[in-house]
mmCIF file of C-alpha atoms in Angstrom:
data_model
loop_
_atom_site.group_PDB
_atom_site.id
_atom_site.type_symbol
_atom_site.label_atom_id
_atom_site.label_comp_id
_atom_site.label_asym_id
_atom_site.label_seq_id
_atom_site.Cartn_x
_atom_site.Cartn_y
_atom_site.Cartn_z
ATOM 1 C CA MET H 298 66.491 45.660 314.527
ATOM 2 C CA PRO H 299 66.968 48.263 317.219
ATOM 3 C CA PRO H 300 66.001 51.602 317.053
ATOM 4 C CA ALA H 301 68.245 54.195 315.208
ATOM 5 C CA LYS H 302 70.003 56.552 317.367
ATOM 6 C CA LYS H 303 68.947 59.922 317.122
ATOM 7 C CA ARG H 304 71.788 62.143 316.071
ATOM 8 C CA ALA H 305 72.796 65.051 318.466
ATOM 9 C CA ARG H 306 71.778 68.523 317.687
ATOM 10 C CA LYS H 307 74.691 70.757 316.101
ATOM 11 C CA TYR H 308 74.918 74.356 316.848
ATOM 12 C CA ASP H 309 76.750 76.748 314.986
ATOM 13 C CA PRO H 310 79.963 77.724 316.687
ATOM 14 C CA LEU H 311 79.911 81.364 315.522
ATOM 15 C CA ARG H 312 76.301 82.112 315.795
ATOM 16 C CA THR H 313 76.659 80.829 319.360
ATOM 17 C CA ARG H 314 79.630 82.851 320.115
ATOM 18 C CA GLY H 315 77.987 85.897 318.957
ATOM 19 C CA ALA H 316 74.558 85.210 320.894
ATOM 20 C CA VAL H 317 76.498 84.847 324.239
ATOM 21 C CA LEU H 318 78.468 87.858 323.747
ATOM 22 C CA THR H 319 75.392 89.854 322.589
ATOM 23 C CA GLN H 320 73.146 88.537 325.551
ATOM 24 C CA LEU H 321 76.126 89.003 327.978
ATOM 25 C CA GLY H 322 76.350 92.864 326.757
ATOM 26 C CA ALA H 323 72.600 93.404 327.702
ATOM 27 C CA VAL H 324 72.779 91.772 330.881
ATOM 28 C CA ARG H 325 75.792 93.896 331.768
ATOM 29 C CA GLU H 326 74.065 97.105 330.583
ATOM 30 C CA ALA H 327 71.108 96.419 332.541
ATOM 31 C CA VAL H 328 72.938 95.921 335.710
ATOM 32 C CA GLU H 329 75.100 98.840 335.197
ATOM 33 C CA GLY H 330 72.142 100.786 335.246
ATOM 34 C CA LEU H 331 70.495 99.839 338.643
ATOM 35 C CA ASP H 332 70.863 101.752 341.799
ATOM 36 C CA PRO H 333 71.790 100.163 345.293
ATOM 37 C CA GLY H 334 68.044 100.046 346.216
ATOM 38 C CA GLN H 335 67.242 98.028 342.891
ATOM 39 C CA LEU H 336 70.222 95.890 343.355
ATOM 40 C CA ALA H 337 68.628 94.538 346.703
ATOM 41 C CA LEU H 338 65.347 93.799 345.292
ATOM 42 C CA PRO H 339 64.440 90.082 345.299
ATOM 43 C CA THR H 340 64.102 88.146 341.992
ATOM 44 C CA ARG H 341 62.219 85.098 340.818
ATOM 45 C CA ARG H 342 65.179 82.633 342.337
ATOM 46 C CA GLU H 343 64.155 82.175 345.709
ATOM 47 C CA GLY H 344 66.352 83.539 348.357
ATOM 48 C CA MET H 345 68.584 85.547 345.491
ATOM 49 C CA THR H 346 68.574 89.571 345.127
ATOM 50 C CA MET H 347 69.278 91.266 341.834
ATOM 51 C CA ARG H 348 73.159 91.885 342.997
ATOM 52 C CA GLU H 349 73.244 88.004 343.952
ATOM 53 C CA LEU H 350 71.966 87.399 340.593
ATOM 54 C CA ALA H 351 74.227 89.516 338.863
ATOM 55 C CA GLU H 352 77.195 87.972 340.831
ATOM 56 C CA ARG H 353 75.853 84.632 339.758
ATOM 57 C CA VAL H 354 76.104 85.794 335.960
ATOM 58 C CA ALA H 355 79.628 87.121 336.507
ATOM 59 C CA ALA H 356 80.775 83.836 338.065
ATOM 60 C CA ALA H 357 78.998 81.822 335.159
ATOM 61 C CA VAL H 358 80.994 83.823 332.739
ATOM 62 C CA VAL H 359 84.290 83.462 334.730
ATOM 63 C CA ALA H 360 83.552 79.635 335.014
ATOM 64 C CA VAL H 361 84.208 79.427 331.254
ATOM 65 C CA ARG H 362 87.827 80.684 331.852
ATOM 66 C CA GLN H 363 88.318 78.395 334.370
ATOM 67 C CA ALA H 364 87.286 75.566 332.460
ATOM 68 C CA ALA H 365 89.548 76.223 329.940
ATOM 69 C CA GLU H 366 92.436 76.342 332.159
ATOM 70 C CA ARG H 367 91.651 72.954 333.096
ATOM 71 C CA PRO H 368 91.385 70.937 329.838
ATOM 72 C CA ALA H 369 90.080 67.557 330.054
ATOM 73 C CA GLN H 370 91.317 65.737 326.826
ATOM 74 C CA PHE H 371 90.977 62.224 326.315
ATOM 75 C CA GLN H 372 88.118 61.924 328.745
ATOM 76 C CA GLN H 373 84.328 61.020 327.641
ATOM 77 C CA THR H 374 82.250 63.961 326.692
ATOM 78 C CA LEU H 375 79.052 64.589 328.141
ATOM 79 C CA PRO H 376 75.969 64.264 325.608
ATOM 80 C CA LEU H 377 74.855 68.075 325.455
ATOM 81 C CA ALA H 378 71.333 67.341 326.285
ATOM 82 C CA GLU H 379 72.145 65.716 329.317
ATOM 83 C CA TRP H 380 73.619 68.755 330.788
ATOM 84 C CA PRO H 381 70.219 70.350 332.364
ATOM 85 C CA LEU H 382 69.516 67.154 333.862
ATOM 86 C CA ARG H 383 72.712 66.947 335.775
ATOM 87 C CA LYS H 384 73.337 68.762 339.180
ATOM 88 C CA ALA H 385 74.343 72.096 338.452
ATOM 89 C CA ALA H 386 77.923 72.550 339.184
ATOM 90 C CA ALA H 387 78.759 75.305 342.157
ATOM 91 C CA PHE H 388 80.139 78.547 340.502
ATOM 92 C CA THR H 389 82.955 79.930 342.520
ATOM 93 C CA PRO H 390 81.944 83.552 343.992
ATOM 94 C CA VAL H 391 83.598 86.451 342.269
ATOM 95 C CA PRO H 392 83.165 90.424 342.528
ATOM 96 C CA LEU H 393 80.380 92.027 340.571
ATOM 97 C CA ASP H 394 82.304 93.323 337.513
ATOM 98 C CA LEU H 395 80.460 92.094 334.460
ATOM 99 C CA ALA H 396 82.448 94.457 332.384
ATOM 100 C CA ALA H 397 85.734 92.576 333.274
ATOM 101 C CA ALA H 398 83.818 89.392 333.046
ATOM 102 C CA GLU H 399 82.913 90.132 329.445
ATOM 103 C CA ALA H 400 86.204 91.612 328.295
ATOM 104 C CA ASP H 401 88.025 88.375 329.679
ATOM 105 C CA LEU H 402 85.171 86.113 327.716
ATOM 106 C CA ARG H 403 85.937 87.859 324.398
ATOM 107 C CA ALA H 404 89.712 87.322 325.094
ATOM 108 C CA LEU H 405 89.244 83.807 325.724
ATOM 109 C CA LEU H 406 87.244 83.118 322.677
ATOM 110 C CA GLY H 407 89.826 85.115 320.572
ATOM 111 C CA ASP H 408 92.682 82.869 322.010
ATOM 112 C CA HIS H 409 90.537 79.849 321.204
ATOM 113 C CA ALA H 410 89.049 79.833 317.678
ATOM 114 C CA GLY H 411 88.690 75.808 318.042
ATOM 115 C CA SER H 412 86.591 74.202 320.715
ATOM 116 C CA PRO H 413 88.827 72.081 323.110
ATOM 117 C CA LEU H 414 87.200 69.606 325.476
ATOM 118 C CA VAL H 415 86.997 71.489 329.012
ATOM 119 C CA ASP H 416 85.902 70.193 332.534
ATOM 120 C CA THR H 417 82.794 71.983 333.314
ATOM 121 C CA GLY H 418 82.351 70.929 336.631
ATOM 122 C CA ALA H 419 79.220 68.930 335.647
ATOM 123 C CA GLY H 420 80.897 66.844 332.826
ATOM 124 C CA VAL H 421 83.314 67.263 329.793
ATOM 125 C CA LEU H 422 82.092 69.439 326.961
ATOM 126 C CA PRO H 423 83.624 70.584 323.769
ATOM 127 C CA LEU H 424 84.205 74.603 324.732
ATOM 128 C CA ASN H 425 81.573 75.763 321.925
ATOM 129 C CA GLU H 426 79.084 73.309 323.294
ATOM 130 C CA TYR H 427 79.831 74.758 327.027
ATOM 131 C CA LEU H 428 78.671 78.155 325.543
ATOM 132 C CA VAL H 429 75.322 76.915 324.648
ATOM 133 C CA THR H 430 74.876 76.291 328.427
ATOM 134 C CA LEU H 431 75.795 79.733 329.228
ATOM 135 C CA ALA H 432 73.247 80.979 326.903
ATOM 136 C CA VAL H 433 70.752 79.201 328.811
ATOM 137 C CA GLU H 434 72.398 81.158 332.149
ATOM 138 C CA LEU H 435 71.928 84.451 330.438
ATOM 139 C CA VAL H 436 68.721 84.182 328.796
ATOM 140 C CA LEU H 437 67.532 83.331 332.467
ATOM 141 C CA ALA H 438 69.627 86.145 333.924
ATOM 142 C CA ALA H 439 67.774 88.642 331.408
ATOM 143 C CA ASP H 440 64.374 87.314 331.868
ATOM 144 C CA ASP H 441 64.698 87.502 335.752
ATOM 145 C CA LEU H 442 66.128 90.647 335.735
ATOM 146 C CA SER H 443 63.260 92.008 333.834
ATOM 147 C CA GLY H 444 60.681 90.418 335.872
ATOM 148 C CA ALA H 445 62.125 91.970 339.215
ATOM 149 C CA VAL H 446 62.373 95.613 338.281
ATOM 150 C CA PRO H 447 59.403 97.576 337.133
ATOM 151 C CA GLY H 448 59.803 98.886 333.891
ATOM 152 C CA LEU H 449 63.004 97.056 333.191
ATOM 153 C CA LYS H 450 63.256 95.249 329.859
ATOM 154 C CA VAL H 451 66.228 93.209 329.389
ATOM 155 C CA PRO H 452 66.372 92.501 325.443
ATOM 156 C CA LEU H 453 66.665 88.706 324.474
ATOM 157 C CA ASP H 454 68.952 87.834 322.070
ATOM 158 C CA ARG H 455 67.195 85.945 319.276
ATOM 159 C CA HIS H 456 69.515 83.200 318.950
ATOM 160 C CA ALA H 457 70.258 82.902 322.382
ATOM 161 C CA LEU H 458 66.895 82.232 323.142
ATOM 162 C CA ALA H 459 66.976 79.856 320.492
ATOM 163 C CA ALA H 460 69.924 77.882 321.638
ATOM 164 C CA ALA H 461 68.079 77.851 325.425
ATOM 165 C CA THR H 462 64.863 76.517 323.934
ATOM 166 C CA ARG H 463 66.387 73.725 321.809
ATOM 167 C CA LEU H 464 68.737 72.426 324.788
ATOM 168 C CA LEU H 465 65.897 72.614 327.355
ATOM 169 C CA ALA H 466 63.688 70.696 324.740
ATOM 170 C CA ASP H 467 66.318 68.122 323.757
ATOM 171 C CA ALA H 468 66.937 67.333 327.749
ATOM 172 C CA LEU H 469 63.031 66.747 328.081
ATOM 173 C CA ALA H 470 63.051 64.170 325.191
ATOM 174 C CA LEU H 471 66.323 62.708 326.720
ATOM 175 C CA LYS H 472 64.672 62.539 330.434
ATOM 176 C CA ALA H 473 61.500 60.985 329.096
ATOM 177 C CA PRO H 474 62.257 58.979 325.668
ATOM 178 C CA GLY H 475 59.136 57.954 323.644
ATOM 179 C CA GLY H 476 57.422 59.151 320.676
ATOM 180 C CA SER H 477 53.996 59.329 321.965
ATOM 181 C CA THR H 478 54.020 63.070 322.671
ATOM 182 C CA GLU H 479 55.062 66.084 320.543
ATOM 183 C CA VAL H 480 56.349 69.210 322.078
ATOM 184 C CA ARG H 481 56.434 72.212 319.847
ATOM 185 C CA VAL H 482 58.186 75.512 320.729
ATOM 186 C CA PRO H 483 57.768 77.287 317.525
ATOM 187 C CA PRO H 484 59.837 78.573 315.814
ATOM 188 C CA TYR H 485 62.736 76.704 317.321
ATOM 189 C CA ALA H 486 62.184 73.358 318.352
ATOM 190 C CA VAL H 487 60.023 70.295 317.947
ATOM 191 C CA VAL H 488 60.749 67.092 320.043
ATOM 192 C CA GLN H 489 58.698 63.952 320.627
ATOM 193 C CA CYS H 490 58.989 62.418 324.111
ATOM 194 C CA VAL H 491 56.910 59.923 326.769
ATOM 195 C CA GLU H 492 56.510 56.445 326.341
ATOM 196 C CA GLY H 493 53.703 54.983 324.489
ATOM 197 C CA LEU H 494 52.447 54.754 321.036
ATOM 198 C CA LYS H 495 54.373 56.634 318.464
ATOM 199 C CA HIS H 496 52.480 58.350 315.858
ATOM 200 C CA THR H 497 54.194 58.078 312.153
ATOM 201 C CA ARG H 498 52.013 60.512 310.140
ATOM 202 C CA GLY H 499 49.164 63.184 310.620
ATOM 203 C CA THR H 500 48.282 64.965 313.798
ATOM 204 C CA PRO H 501 49.898 63.443 316.614
ATOM 205 C CA PRO H 502 47.374 62.319 319.551
ATOM 206 C CA ASN H 503 49.138 64.197 322.145
ATOM 207 C CA VAL H 504 50.552 67.496 321.566
ATOM 208 C CA VAL H 505 51.871 70.171 323.676
ATOM 209 C CA GLU H 506 52.648 73.999 322.150
ATOM 210 C CA THR H 507 54.211 76.997 323.970
ATOM 211 C CA GLY H 508 56.295 79.744 323.310
ATOM 212 C CA PRO H 509 60.110 80.006 323.829
ATOM 213 C CA LEU H 510 60.593 81.944 326.888
ATOM 214 C CA THR H 511 57.435 80.059 328.444
ATOM 215 C CA TRP H 512 59.094 76.900 327.847
ATOM 216 C CA VAL H 513 62.527 78.077 329.006
ATOM 217 C CA ARG H 514 60.454 79.147 332.355
ATOM 218 C CA LEU H 515 58.920 75.883 332.700
ATOM 219 C CA ALA H 516 61.640 73.902 331.978
ATOM 220 C CA THR H 517 63.888 75.769 334.797
ATOM 221 C CA GLY H 518 61.018 76.265 337.373
ATOM 222 C CA ARG H 519 60.234 79.771 336.953
ATOM 223 C CA LEU H 520 56.978 78.973 335.828
ATOM 224 C CA THR H 521 54.501 75.964 336.876
ATOM 225 C CA TRP H 522 52.930 73.745 334.418
ATOM 226 C CA GLU H 523 49.613 74.494 336.543
ATOM 227 C CA ASP H 524 50.032 78.150 336.021
ATOM 228 C CA ALA H 525 51.100 78.193 332.585
ATOM 229 C CA VAL H 526 47.964 76.251 331.494
ATOM 230 C CA ALA H 527 45.753 78.594 333.547
ATOM 231 C CA ARG H 528 47.093 81.578 331.964
ATOM 232 C CA ALA H 529 46.845 79.790 328.469
ATOM 233 C CA GLU H 530 50.522 80.305 327.988
ATOM 234 C CA VAL H 531 50.795 76.586 326.956
ATOM 235 C CA SER H 532 48.354 74.235 325.293
ATOM 236 C CA ALA H 533 48.166 70.846 325.778
ATOM 237 C CA SER H 534 45.884 68.017 324.188
ATOM 238 C CA GLY H 535 45.882 64.090 324.634
ATOM 239 C CA GLU H 536 45.896 62.165 327.914
ATOM 240 C CA ARG H 537 49.664 61.750 327.511
ATOM 241 C CA ALA H 538 50.219 65.908 327.248
ATOM 242 C CA ASP H 539 50.442 66.728 330.809
ATOM 243 C CA LEU H 540 54.296 67.438 331.709
ATOM 244 C CA SER H 541 53.804 68.352 335.055
ATOM 245 C CA GLY H 542 55.300 65.275 336.302
ATOM 246 C CA LEU H 543 58.578 65.968 334.133
ATOM 247 C CA LEU H 544 59.181 69.322 334.926
ATOM 248 C CA PRO H 545 61.414 71.456 336.029
ATOM 249 C CA LEU H 546 64.395 70.149 334.353
ATOM 250 C CA ARG H 547 66.889 72.111 335.896
ATOM 251 C CA GLY H 548 66.300 75.028 338.759
#
């Protein structure tokens, strides 16, 4: 018999919406507190200043409205875990006005209590699943902002970080299917991946464990596997526990 198809992870719609709005509000407040000199500082994203990063956040939020305005009914939907593995759709440049973008997103979500299919530019997703991808963008933005300005610490919403962690972990399992390696990102995600002998009980022969924010950085290229291991930010045991050839999943 063929192996049973793994059930796709579900995300609570209300919790996801609340997390996205909370994380967006934290990013907006941080950006509003920056002076012109700070906005000109470089970020972890190569060639991108703080201002350009903030403009990208505004564009990512506005993209939700744009997607909702081009509904994609009766089209095959993209498995959510595949989204991080696809080439990112280019965001349409917008003015740096995160307050207006946040207000528009709140209004949009108020108008769409359900989850219509929308064309994201990288595939068709239900609106509520598209918001999970926005959570990834916002968590990355908060972390990138915190790393660029001395003393700045943008709060990370727990549910936004959980959504980002789980989506990127599921993407790894999709990219490298198998059961020989267990990747643990407590307290949010555990996935099995990499071809090889699958363990069924007891301690797996190959185990990778790291924290949520470290995992998000690894999966998106903010941190290299070698640096994470050297700093003891990730533990890896077993001959199939080296994930350097699989990361990053998305830039």
